Amino acid sequence: MTDQTPKPNGQRIPNGMLEDNYPRNMWWVAAHRDEVTTKPLARWLLEVPVVLYRLADGTPAALYDRCPHRWAPLSEGHVERDRLICPYHGMEFDTGGQCVKAPTQTMMPKTAQIPSFTVREAGAFIWIWMGDQEAIDCDPPEVGYQIDPNWSVVNGYYEVAANWVLIRENVLDLTHIAFLHKNTFKQDDWITAPDTYMEGETVCYEQEFDLAPLSPLFCAGMGLPEDKPIKRVQKGRMPSLAISFSDWNVYDPAPEAGRRSDFIMRGCHIVTPSTRGHTHYFWAAAFDVPEISEDVAVKTKASVTAAFDEDKNLLEKLQASVAADPRGLDFLEVTLGADGAGIKVRQILNKKLAAEGRSLR
């Protein structure tokens, strides 16, 4: 098991932000479903070069993105008859990673086998399992609401120059909103720690707020004025280290005639490790309101992006500073009351790594 004995200075429960701290035996998001087509897509996942593509019937596939002959990236090739064809010498690979044709010779090179990965399309995403294939014991997390016509979804993507754990902890401790996002979210009442608890393997938090104006980021999506006091209950869930949700449950105590009084804005935060110190971050803001206007969608995306740019900027500077500091992770780290969910993230992470026979220092 991972040593969690407090150090004189440093992390009581390590998060491994300068290391390979990626559990393999779990589902990670490889791409948004719209990104993966019959044209090969190159993407680094868990420090591994991967090529993603679709077969003629739409089934997604994933292989190690490196030809075993002279190491050309297969993502520069093309798909033909459900085979991925290397751009260099035309070697053809099936979805299991086996070379099934070498056009320049009649003898098949039996050793020309590259790793393949199990992928599944679920909801709006292509999920990948990069560990022990025999260890697959669950389906990818449920995000079907993002393709439900009764919801309106605004989404985006960042490549962040920071370890994935920093983003995961950031989106589970929203007390930073009143400070880092004081000019964007403008939700200055979020300064106390929520109740944090576990439901099985899912990390949860919940917090109720008094009447106050809603953040302008989400007013337009719900059709609410920015200065109207509303009640809200914040509920968060992290069913997997790869994904978490933050629900803004909004109640308007005095709706206009014919208007509804209850709304949900569901934030979705998906992280997938890329190369060392970099993370793919997929986000979505979904309203339980069908068919919001294009103007509202554009306004909402611009506002959310402006706020998330603040997170990205700070986390990248944090990562760079810690990586350059000779003290690294041995510097004093203080835990506050609002870190309850983040501590649970670290405990789950260390447990998963231990189960794979790995540990953080």
Short mmCIF file of C-alpha atoms in Angstrom, two decimals:
data_model
loop_
_atom_site.label_atom_id
_atom_site.label_comp_id
_atom_site.label_asym_id
_atom_site.label_seq_id
_atom_site.Cartn_x
_atom_site.Cartn_y
_atom_site.Cartn_z
CA MET A 1 0.00 0.00 0.00
CA THR A 2 1.01 3.61 -0.51
CA ASP A 3 2.76 5.17 2.46
CA GLN A 4 0.48 7.91 3.80
CA THR A 5 2.63 8.75 6.84
CA PRO A 6 2.87 12.54 7.20
CA LYS A 7 6.22 13.97 6.15
CA PRO A 8 7.87 16.84 8.07
CA ASN A 9 6.97 18.90 5.02
CA GLY A 10 5.09 17.77 1.95
CA GLN A 11 1.99 15.86 0.93
CA ARG A 12 0.37 13.63 3.51
CA ILE A 13 -1.42 11.78 0.71
CA PRO A 14 0.63 12.06 -2.52
CA ASN A 15 -1.02 13.00 -5.80
CA GLY A 16 1.95 12.25 -8.04
CA MET A 17 1.55 15.39 -10.15
CA LEU A 18 5.17 15.20 -11.33
CA GLU A 19 5.05 11.45 -12.00
CA ASP A 20 3.22 8.87 -14.09
CA ASN A 21 0.15 8.79 -11.85
CA TYR A 22 -2.28 7.33 -14.39
CA PRO A 23 -4.22 4.19 -13.43
CA ARG A 24 -4.46 1.95 -16.49
CA ASN A 25 -7.29 -0.33 -15.43
CA MET A 26 -10.15 2.12 -15.92
CA TRP A 27 -11.99 3.90 -18.70
CA TRP A 28 -10.57 7.21 -19.93
CA VAL A 29 -12.03 9.46 -22.62
CA ALA A 30 -10.00 9.24 -25.82
CA ALA A 31 -12.00 11.75 -27.84
CA HIS A 32 -15.35 13.37 -28.41
CA ARG A 33 -17.31 11.10 -30.71
CA ASP A 34 -17.39 13.75 -33.48
CA GLU A 35 -13.58 13.79 -33.60
CA VAL A 36 -13.25 10.15 -34.62
CA THR A 37 -13.95 9.40 -38.28
CA THR A 38 -12.55 7.12 -40.98
CA LYS A 39 -9.65 9.59 -41.18
CA PRO A 40 -7.10 8.49 -38.54
CA LEU A 41 -6.73 10.75 -35.50
CA ALA A 42 -3.46 10.95 -33.55
CA ARG A 43 -3.70 11.49 -29.78
CA TRP A 44 -1.32 10.96 -26.89
CA LEU A 45 -3.07 9.18 -24.03
CA LEU A 46 -1.37 8.17 -20.77
CA GLU A 47 2.01 8.92 -22.38
CA VAL A 48 1.22 6.52 -25.23
CA PRO A 49 0.81 7.51 -28.90
CA VAL A 50 -2.60 6.26 -30.04
CA VAL A 51 -4.34 6.36 -33.40
CA LEU A 52 -8.15 6.40 -33.38
CA TYR A 53 -10.35 5.69 -36.40
CA ARG A 54 -13.68 4.20 -37.47
CA LEU A 55 -14.51 1.18 -39.55
CA ALA A 56 -16.97 1.32 -42.43
CA ASP A 57 -19.89 0.48 -40.12
CA GLY A 58 -18.94 3.28 -37.71
CA THR A 59 -17.30 1.10 -35.06
CA PRO A 60 -14.37 2.91 -33.40
CA ALA A 61 -10.92 1.32 -33.15
CA ALA A 62 -7.59 2.25 -31.55
CA LEU A 63 -4.02 1.08 -32.13
CA TYR A 64 -0.55 2.06 -30.99
CA ASP A 65 0.42 4.88 -33.35
CA ARG A 66 3.72 3.49 -34.60
CA CYS A 67 4.37 1.07 -37.44
CA PRO A 68 6.66 -1.79 -36.37
CA HIS A 69 8.59 -1.65 -39.65
CA ARG A 70 10.32 1.75 -39.63
CA TRP A 71 8.20 3.45 -36.98
CA ALA A 72 6.13 5.79 -39.15
CA PRO A 73 3.04 7.18 -37.38
CA LEU A 74 0.09 5.16 -38.61
CA SER A 75 -2.13 8.19 -38.03
CA GLU A 76 -0.59 9.66 -41.19
CA GLY A 77 -2.01 6.74 -43.17
CA HIS A 78 -5.58 5.93 -44.21
CA VAL A 79 -8.33 3.36 -43.67
CA GLU A 80 -9.30 1.02 -46.47
CA ARG A 81 -11.44 -2.14 -46.20
CA ASP A 82 -11.38 -1.64 -42.39
CA ARG A 83 -7.60 -1.87 -42.40
CA LEU A 84 -5.28 0.90 -41.24
CA ILE A 85 -2.63 1.35 -43.91
CA CYS A 86 0.82 2.71 -43.10
CA PRO A 87 1.76 5.77 -45.20
CA TYR A 88 5.40 4.69 -45.54
CA HIS A 89 5.41 1.23 -47.14
CA GLY A 90 1.72 0.33 -47.27
CA MET A 91 1.65 -2.31 -44.52
CA GLU A 92 -1.94 -3.06 -43.51
CA PHE A 93 -3.16 -3.66 -39.94
CA ASP A 94 -6.42 -5.07 -38.63
CA THR A 95 -8.18 -3.82 -35.50
CA GLY A 96 -6.21 -6.29 -33.38
CA GLY A 97 -2.95 -4.67 -34.44
CA GLN A 98 -1.80 -7.60 -36.60
CA CYS A 99 -0.19 -6.88 -39.94
CA VAL A 100 -2.33 -8.67 -42.52
CA LYS A 101 -0.53 -7.48 -45.65
CA ALA A 102 2.96 -6.31 -46.58
CA PRO A 103 2.67 -5.23 -50.23
CA THR A 104 6.41 -5.33 -50.89
CA GLN A 105 6.75 -9.06 -50.20
CA THR A 106 4.79 -12.30 -50.33
CA MET A 107 5.78 -13.61 -46.91
CA MET A 108 3.73 -12.18 -44.04
CA PRO A 109 5.91 -10.84 -41.19
CA LYS A 110 4.33 -12.68 -38.24
CA THR A 111 6.12 -10.52 -35.69
CA ALA A 112 4.54 -7.34 -37.11
CA GLN A 113 2.04 -6.96 -34.28
CA ILE A 114 1.32 -3.71 -32.45
CA PRO A 115 -0.80 -3.10 -29.34
CA SER A 116 -4.51 -2.54 -29.79
CA PHE A 117 -6.85 -1.00 -27.23
CA THR A 118 -10.47 -1.63 -26.32
CA VAL A 119 -12.64 1.37 -27.15
CA ARG A 120 -16.34 1.95 -26.64
CA GLU A 121 -18.61 4.72 -27.81
CA ALA A 122 -20.90 5.81 -24.98
CA GLY A 123 -22.93 8.99 -25.07
CA ALA A 124 -20.94 11.83 -26.57
CA PHE A 125 -17.51 10.24 -26.15
CA ILE A 126 -15.14 7.50 -27.25
CA TRP A 127 -13.76 5.76 -24.15
CA ILE A 128 -10.54 3.74 -24.04
CA TRP A 129 -9.19 1.06 -21.66
CA MET A 130 -5.39 1.01 -21.81
CA GLY A 131 -4.63 -1.49 -19.06
CA ASP A 132 -5.20 -5.21 -18.63
CA GLN A 133 -7.97 -6.17 -21.04
CA GLU A 134 -8.95 -9.04 -18.78
CA ALA A 135 -9.56 -6.54 -15.97
CA ILE A 136 -12.44 -4.76 -17.73
CA ASP A 137 -15.24 -5.11 -15.20
CA CYS A 138 -17.57 -2.18 -15.91
CA ASP A 139 -19.01 0.01 -18.62
CA PRO A 140 -17.86 3.58 -19.23
CA PRO A 141 -19.58 6.25 -17.08
CA GLU A 142 -23.02 7.41 -18.22
CA VAL A 143 -23.16 10.73 -20.10
CA GLY A 144 -26.10 10.05 -22.37
CA TYR A 145 -27.84 13.28 -21.37
CA GLN A 146 -25.38 15.15 -23.59
CA ILE A 147 -27.05 13.73 -26.68
CA ASP A 148 -30.60 13.93 -25.25
CA PRO A 149 -32.78 16.41 -27.22
CA ASN A 150 -34.38 17.53 -23.96
CA TRP A 151 -31.05 19.05 -22.93
CA SER A 152 -29.08 21.89 -24.52
CA VAL A 153 -25.33 21.39 -24.34
CA VAL A 154 -22.43 23.79 -24.74
CA ASN A 155 -19.03 22.11 -24.72
CA GLY A 156 -15.34 22.71 -25.26
CA TYR A 157 -11.86 21.27 -25.07
CA TYR A 158 -8.48 22.34 -23.74
CA GLU A 159 -5.04 20.82 -23.70
CA VAL A 160 -3.76 21.95 -20.32
CA ALA A 161 -0.06 21.96 -19.44
CA ALA A 162 -0.75 20.51 -16.00
CA ASN A 163 -1.22 17.09 -14.47
CA TRP A 164 -4.77 15.75 -14.56
CA VAL A 165 -5.04 15.55 -10.75
CA LEU A 166 -4.71 19.34 -10.49
CA ILE A 167 -7.76 19.78 -12.72
CA ARG A 168 -9.71 17.06 -10.92
CA GLU A 169 -9.09 18.67 -7.53
CA ASN A 170 -9.86 22.12 -8.95
CA VAL A 171 -13.33 21.21 -10.18
CA LEU A 172 -14.24 19.44 -6.94
CA ASP A 173 -13.35 22.39 -4.70
CA LEU A 174 -15.47 25.28 -5.92
CA THR A 175 -14.59 27.62 -3.07
CA HIS A 176 -12.01 29.06 -5.49
CA ILE A 177 -14.86 30.53 -7.55
CA ALA A 178 -15.27 33.50 -5.20
CA PHE A 179 -11.60 34.40 -5.67
CA LEU A 180 -10.09 33.16 -8.93
CA HIS A 181 -13.35 33.78 -10.82
CA LYS A 182 -14.61 36.87 -9.01
CA ASN A 183 -14.88 38.81 -12.29
CA THR A 184 -16.32 35.97 -14.40
CA PHE A 185 -18.53 33.68 -12.30
CA LYS A 186 -19.39 36.55 -9.93
CA GLN A 187 -20.64 34.01 -7.38
CA ASP A 188 -19.08 35.42 -4.22
CA ASP A 189 -21.13 33.40 -1.71
CA TRP A 190 -19.20 30.17 -2.31
CA ILE A 191 -16.68 30.50 0.50
CA THR A 192 -17.69 27.67 2.84
CA ALA A 193 -16.96 23.98 2.53
CA PRO A 194 -19.76 21.67 1.29
CA ASP A 195 -20.75 18.38 2.87
CA THR A 196 -18.61 15.68 1.24
CA TYR A 197 -19.43 11.98 1.32
CA MET A 198 -19.17 8.69 -0.58
CA GLU A 199 -21.93 6.76 -2.32
CA GLY A 200 -20.25 3.46 -3.01
CA GLU A 201 -17.22 4.38 -5.12
CA THR A 202 -18.62 7.81 -6.07
CA VAL A 203 -17.33 10.97 -4.42
CA CYS A 204 -20.19 13.39 -3.71
CA TYR A 205 -20.67 16.87 -2.30
CA GLU A 206 -23.77 18.94 -1.58
CA GLN A 207 -24.35 22.51 -0.47
CA GLU A 208 -27.43 24.73 -0.21
CA PHE A 209 -27.30 28.51 -0.65
CA ASP A 210 -29.61 31.33 0.39
CA LEU A 211 -31.35 33.61 -2.08
CA ALA A 212 -28.78 35.32 -4.28
CA PRO A 213 -28.35 36.28 -7.93
CA LEU A 214 -27.22 33.41 -10.15
CA SER A 215 -23.84 33.49 -11.86
CA PRO A 216 -24.22 35.39 -15.17
CA LEU A 217 -22.55 32.45 -16.91
CA PHE A 218 -25.77 30.43 -16.63
CA CYS A 219 -28.61 32.95 -16.46
CA ALA A 220 -29.13 33.14 -20.21
CA GLY A 221 -29.38 29.36 -20.56
CA MET A 222 -32.18 29.31 -18.00
CA GLY A 223 -33.85 32.48 -19.21
CA LEU A 224 -33.30 34.22 -15.86
CA PRO A 225 -32.26 37.86 -15.33
CA GLU A 226 -28.81 38.32 -13.83
CA ASP A 227 -30.04 40.35 -10.87
CA LYS A 228 -32.89 38.10 -9.72
CA PRO A 229 -32.42 36.35 -6.34
CA ILE A 230 -32.82 32.59 -6.65
CA LYS A 231 -32.27 29.55 -4.46
CA ARG A 232 -29.73 26.97 -5.49
CA VAL A 233 -28.43 23.64 -4.30
CA GLN A 234 -25.04 22.55 -5.59
CA LYS A 235 -24.57 18.82 -6.01
CA GLY A 236 -21.41 17.19 -7.29
CA ARG A 237 -20.53 13.61 -8.23
CA MET A 238 -17.32 11.94 -9.31
CA PRO A 239 -18.20 8.37 -10.40
CA SER A 240 -14.72 7.89 -11.84
CA LEU A 241 -11.36 9.61 -11.68
CA ALA A 242 -11.92 10.41 -15.35
CA ILE A 243 -15.16 12.35 -14.99
CA SER A 244 -17.15 14.48 -12.57
CA PHE A 245 -20.41 16.41 -12.65
CA SER A 246 -21.42 19.62 -10.90
CA ASP A 247 -25.17 20.28 -10.86
CA TRP A 248 -26.54 23.75 -10.26
CA ASN A 249 -30.07 23.00 -9.04
CA VAL A 250 -31.83 26.34 -9.35
CA TYR A 251 -35.19 27.36 -7.91
CA ASP A 252 -36.87 30.63 -8.86
CA PRO A 253 -39.31 31.47 -6.01
CA ALA A 254 -41.18 34.05 -8.08
CA PRO A 255 -41.33 32.95 -11.72
CA GLU A 256 -43.07 35.06 -14.30
CA ALA A 257 -46.51 33.87 -15.40
CA GLY A 258 -46.24 30.72 -17.47
CA ARG A 259 -42.56 30.26 -16.67
CA ARG A 260 -41.05 27.25 -14.92
CA SER A 261 -39.40 27.67 -11.54
CA ASP A 262 -36.88 24.80 -11.45
CA PHE A 263 -33.79 24.35 -13.62
CA ILE A 264 -30.61 22.29 -13.74
CA MET A 265 -27.27 23.29 -15.21
CA ARG A 266 -25.01 20.25 -15.24
CA GLY A 267 -21.32 20.90 -15.52
CA CYS A 268 -19.23 18.01 -16.81
CA HIS A 269 -15.47 17.81 -16.35
CA ILE A 270 -13.52 15.07 -18.13
CA VAL A 271 -9.76 14.67 -17.78
CA THR A 272 -7.43 12.31 -19.62
CA PRO A 273 -3.64 12.32 -19.15
CA SER A 274 -1.74 13.13 -22.33
CA THR A 275 2.05 13.43 -22.33
CA ARG A 276 3.85 13.94 -19.00
CA GLY A 277 2.54 17.13 -17.40
CA HIS A 278 -0.24 17.64 -19.95
CA THR A 279 -3.96 16.80 -19.85
CA HIS A 280 -6.86 16.60 -22.27
CA TYR A 281 -9.75 18.46 -20.64
CA PHE A 282 -13.23 18.09 -22.09
CA TRP A 283 -15.94 20.24 -20.50
CA ALA A 284 -19.66 20.72 -21.00
CA ALA A 285 -22.37 22.95 -19.59
CA ALA A 286 -25.77 21.35 -20.12
CA PHE A 287 -29.18 22.87 -19.40
CA ASP A 288 -32.35 20.83 -18.93
CA VAL A 289 -33.91 23.20 -21.46
CA PRO A 290 -34.43 21.99 -25.02
CA GLU A 291 -33.17 24.07 -27.94
CA ILE A 292 -31.66 27.19 -26.42
CA SER A 293 -30.99 29.77 -29.11
CA GLU A 294 -27.72 29.98 -30.98
CA ASP A 295 -27.10 33.43 -29.50
CA VAL A 296 -27.49 32.08 -25.96
CA ALA A 297 -25.23 29.12 -26.73
CA VAL A 298 -22.52 31.39 -28.14
CA LYS A 299 -22.78 33.78 -25.19
CA THR A 300 -22.65 30.94 -22.68
CA LYS A 301 -19.64 29.29 -24.30
CA ALA A 302 -17.74 32.58 -24.43
CA SER A 303 -18.46 33.25 -20.76
CA VAL A 304 -17.54 29.76 -19.58
CA THR A 305 -14.37 29.80 -21.68
CA ALA A 306 -13.32 33.13 -20.15
CA ALA A 307 -13.71 31.62 -16.67
CA PHE A 308 -11.95 28.35 -17.52
CA ASP A 309 -9.09 30.29 -19.10
CA GLU A 310 -8.44 31.58 -15.58
CA ASP A 311 -8.20 28.02 -14.25
CA LYS A 312 -5.95 26.94 -17.11
CA ASN A 313 -3.62 29.88 -16.66
CA LEU A 314 -3.20 29.35 -12.91
CA LEU A 315 -2.87 25.55 -13.01
CA GLU A 316 -0.25 25.71 -15.76
CA LYS A 317 1.77 28.20 -13.73
CA LEU A 318 1.34 26.02 -10.64
CA GLN A 319 2.60 22.93 -12.49
CA ALA A 320 5.56 24.77 -13.99
CA SER A 321 6.52 26.31 -10.66
CA VAL A 322 6.42 23.02 -8.74
CA ALA A 323 8.29 21.19 -11.51
CA ALA A 324 11.08 23.80 -11.47
CA ASP A 325 11.31 24.05 -7.67
CA PRO A 326 14.03 21.72 -6.26
CA ARG A 327 11.74 21.06 -3.28
CA GLY A 328 9.09 19.73 -5.66
CA LEU A 329 6.43 17.79 -3.76
CA ASP A 330 8.40 17.95 -0.51
CA PHE A 331 7.24 21.49 0.19
CA LEU A 332 4.69 22.04 2.96
CA GLU A 333 1.11 21.36 1.81
CA VAL A 334 -1.74 22.52 4.05
CA THR A 335 -5.18 20.92 3.74
CA LEU A 336 -8.31 23.02 4.35
CA GLY A 337 -11.88 22.01 5.13
CA ALA A 338 -12.94 22.52 1.52
CA ASP A 339 -10.45 19.87 0.37
CA GLY A 340 -12.64 16.95 1.45
CA ALA A 341 -13.47 15.84 -2.08
CA GLY A 342 -9.90 16.36 -3.25
CA ILE A 343 -8.56 14.18 -0.45
CA LYS A 344 -10.97 11.44 -1.51
CA VAL A 345 -9.61 11.76 -5.06
CA ARG A 346 -6.10 11.10 -3.78
CA GLN A 347 -7.24 8.16 -1.68
CA ILE A 348 -9.02 6.58 -4.66
CA LEU A 349 -6.01 7.26 -6.90
CA ASN A 350 -3.56 5.65 -4.49
CA LYS A 351 -5.87 2.66 -4.00
CA LYS A 352 -6.16 2.09 -7.76
CA LEU A 353 -2.42 2.40 -8.28
CA ALA A 354 -1.74 -0.03 -5.42
CA ALA A 355 -4.14 -2.52 -7.02
CA GLU A 356 -2.02 -2.32 -10.18
CA GLY A 357 1.16 -2.93 -8.19
CA ARG A 358 2.28 0.68 -8.39
CA SER A 359 2.66 3.48 -5.86
CA LEU A 360 3.53 7.15 -5.60
CA ARG A 361 6.50 8.22 -3.56
#
